[in-house]
C-alpha angles and dihedrals in degrees: 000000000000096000094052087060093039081063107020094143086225090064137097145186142186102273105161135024136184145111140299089349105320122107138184134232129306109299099358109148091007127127097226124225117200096166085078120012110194082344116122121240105249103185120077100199093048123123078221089067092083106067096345084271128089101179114054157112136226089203101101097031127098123254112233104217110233131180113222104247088029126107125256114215121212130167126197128199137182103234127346105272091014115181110166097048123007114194111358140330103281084215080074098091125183151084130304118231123196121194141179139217135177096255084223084075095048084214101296137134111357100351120124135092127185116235099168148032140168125172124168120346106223087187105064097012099243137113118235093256093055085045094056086040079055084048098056084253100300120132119174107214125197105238104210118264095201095061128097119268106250149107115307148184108226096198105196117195127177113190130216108209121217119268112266105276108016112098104228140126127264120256121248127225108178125159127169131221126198119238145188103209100197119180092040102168089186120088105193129032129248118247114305139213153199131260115219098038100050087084130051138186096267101023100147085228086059110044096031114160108230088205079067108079113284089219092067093049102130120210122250125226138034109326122270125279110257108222105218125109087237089052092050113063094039108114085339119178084242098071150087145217137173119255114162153356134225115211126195080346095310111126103208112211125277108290093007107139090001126117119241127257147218121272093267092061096181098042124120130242108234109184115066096200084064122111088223086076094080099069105329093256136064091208088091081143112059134156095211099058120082123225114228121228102226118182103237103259100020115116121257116202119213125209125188123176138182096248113349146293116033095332116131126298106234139314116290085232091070092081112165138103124303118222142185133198146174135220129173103259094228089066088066079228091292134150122334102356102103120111117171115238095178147009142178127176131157131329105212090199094071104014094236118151111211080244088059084052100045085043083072104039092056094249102301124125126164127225126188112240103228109267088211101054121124117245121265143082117315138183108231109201123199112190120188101195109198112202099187087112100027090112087070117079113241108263102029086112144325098303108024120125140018113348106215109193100190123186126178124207125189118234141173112205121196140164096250128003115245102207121025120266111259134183115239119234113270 
């Protein structure tokens, strides 16, 4: 059985891999992947379904040097010395799909994001298979510029749709090849995702009838990575933001006591003159935020995430000091209100940042509300600085200087609490 489908003369696999047009030799750079030769992954919730391997190291592979900005080349073919059929049977219609994780991850847990996509060409009548099947194989694929440099999986993956009528899913050909991405001008990554887990049994993009028109097939899988430095950096899977507090030990639900955000609730702020830079937000007011009762003297511990729940607290890359600070609630954090409660920078023993140290903590860090306060309503700001791009001056372009990632919380500290803190129900 298996060596009918190492060798089934519709099949393909990744044989060659390079840059702007050049390629090396046969399996330089490649993950390779010996369970199924030139065979399609059939099962969307395999391991297998990230480089049609499930089981394997980088260690050993070569990386392919890549510009950011600049095209990976990569050529696929159905046996070696085909002659009947070269690169893959042009009955297998359907679109080709490129996507990127930080080697580091091997792959593994949320990981992917999707550089590429081409679906059916109106213009000339053809799906993307059928037009690298045109090329010899070859496909010449933009590697993003506002990425970090870095070592990368480059997971390729062309789709052959079902026949017209029959109901099924599509079959998967994915290979991944092994990069090193120079000239990155990103510092952090977009959103990022799991494979498997971006494709299920039903998915329109997946069992698409090509009897349907070819023009309304909708792509599977998470939505494309926009390359600009602005895009970047929005909700990025780089980023922070502050979502509860646990009080006494009692961890509050998510958005209980803080102060709403923009939209973009991760994002940065990048100039340090903004009001924004107070608590990322000018709604300190609001009716729908609840104010904490907090005994005077007791610890407060503080938790940002990247989105949410129990996710990660913010890339490793993001190395810098961690502050907190308290203004009466009724200044609207403005002027001359602000006193540090906390602060935490770099211990050059060790070379540690306080980030290092929160990274591993899961975002958490605890501050001591003052003993000595006077009663009353207060502001608590957590700031999370990030210095990766410190080195740029503010302004140069869309990412360049000190991220400040701000979040405000409203608390009432007192010297006993009247009532006993209770959870609402969720």
């Amino acid at each position: 059985m298996l060596s009918f489908t190492f060798y089934a003369a519709a099949h393909t696999t990744l044989f060659y891999a390079g840059a702007n047009g050049k390629v090396n030799d046969q399996g330089v750079c490649i993950v390779p992947s010996p369970k199924y030769g030139n065979a399609p992954v059939l099962d969307l919730d395999s391991e297998d379904m990230r480089c049609r391997n499930s089981d394997f190291s980088t260690k050993d592979i070569e990386r392919c040097p890549v510009e950011a900005g600049g095209n990976l080349t990569v050529v696929w073919r159905h046996i070696h010395n085909s002659v009947k059929v070269k690169v893959m049977s042009y009955s297998h219609n359907g679109p080709c799909i490129i996507m990127m994780a930080p080697l580091e991850s091997n792959g593994k847990g949320d990981a992917w994001f999707k550089i590429y996509e081409e679906g059916y060409d109106s213009s000339i009548k053809k799906w993307c298979t059928n037009k690298v099947i045109d090329n010899d194989g070859y496909l010449d694929v933009k590697i993003p510029e506002n990425i970090p440099s870095g070592e990368y999986l480059v997971r390729t993956e062309l789709f052959a749709l079902p026949q017209p009528g029959t109901g099924l899913n599509s079959q998967q050909y994915p290979n991944c090849v092994v990069v090193s991405v120079a000239g990155g001008k990103g510092s952090s990554l977009p959103e990022l995702y799991p494979i498997p887990g971006i494709y299920k049994f039903g998915d329109p993009g997946v069992m698409f009838d090509r009897g349907k028109d070819p023009t309304t097939y909708p792509f599977p899988g998470p939505p494309l990575f926009t390359d600009s430095p602005a895009a970047a950096l929005r909700n990025c899977h780089a980023h922070t933001y502050l979502t509860h507090l646990t009080i006494n030990g009692t961890k509050l639900e998510e958005l209980r006591c803080t102060l709403p955000l923009w939209d973009n609730e991760n994002y940065p702020v990048l100039d340090p003159s903004s009001d924004d830079l107070r608590c990322k937000t000018s709604d300190m007011q609001s009716t729908k935020t609840e104010t904490c009762w907090v005994p005077a003297g007791s610890k407060v511990t503080l938790h940002m995430t990247e989105s949410g729940g129990e996710s990660r607290f913010i890339s490793p890359s993001h190395r810098g000091p961690i502050l907190t600070y308290m203004a009466p609630l009724e200044s609207n954090g403005e002027g001359n209100v602000w006193f540090k409660i906390y602060e935490d920078g770099y211990d050059g023993d060790s070379d540690v940042w306080a980030v290092d140290k929160i990274v591993k903590a899961k975002g958490y860090w605890d501050v001591t509300i003052p003993s000595d306060i006077a009663p009353g309503d207060y502001l608590l700001r957590g700031e999370v600085i990030a210095l990766h791009e410190a080195d740029r001056v503010y302004g140069a372009d869309d990412s360049a200087g000190a991220q400040y990632y701000p979040g405000c919380a409203r608390i009432h500290p007192a010297v006993a609490v009247l009532q006993p803190m209770q959870q609402q129900p969720a």
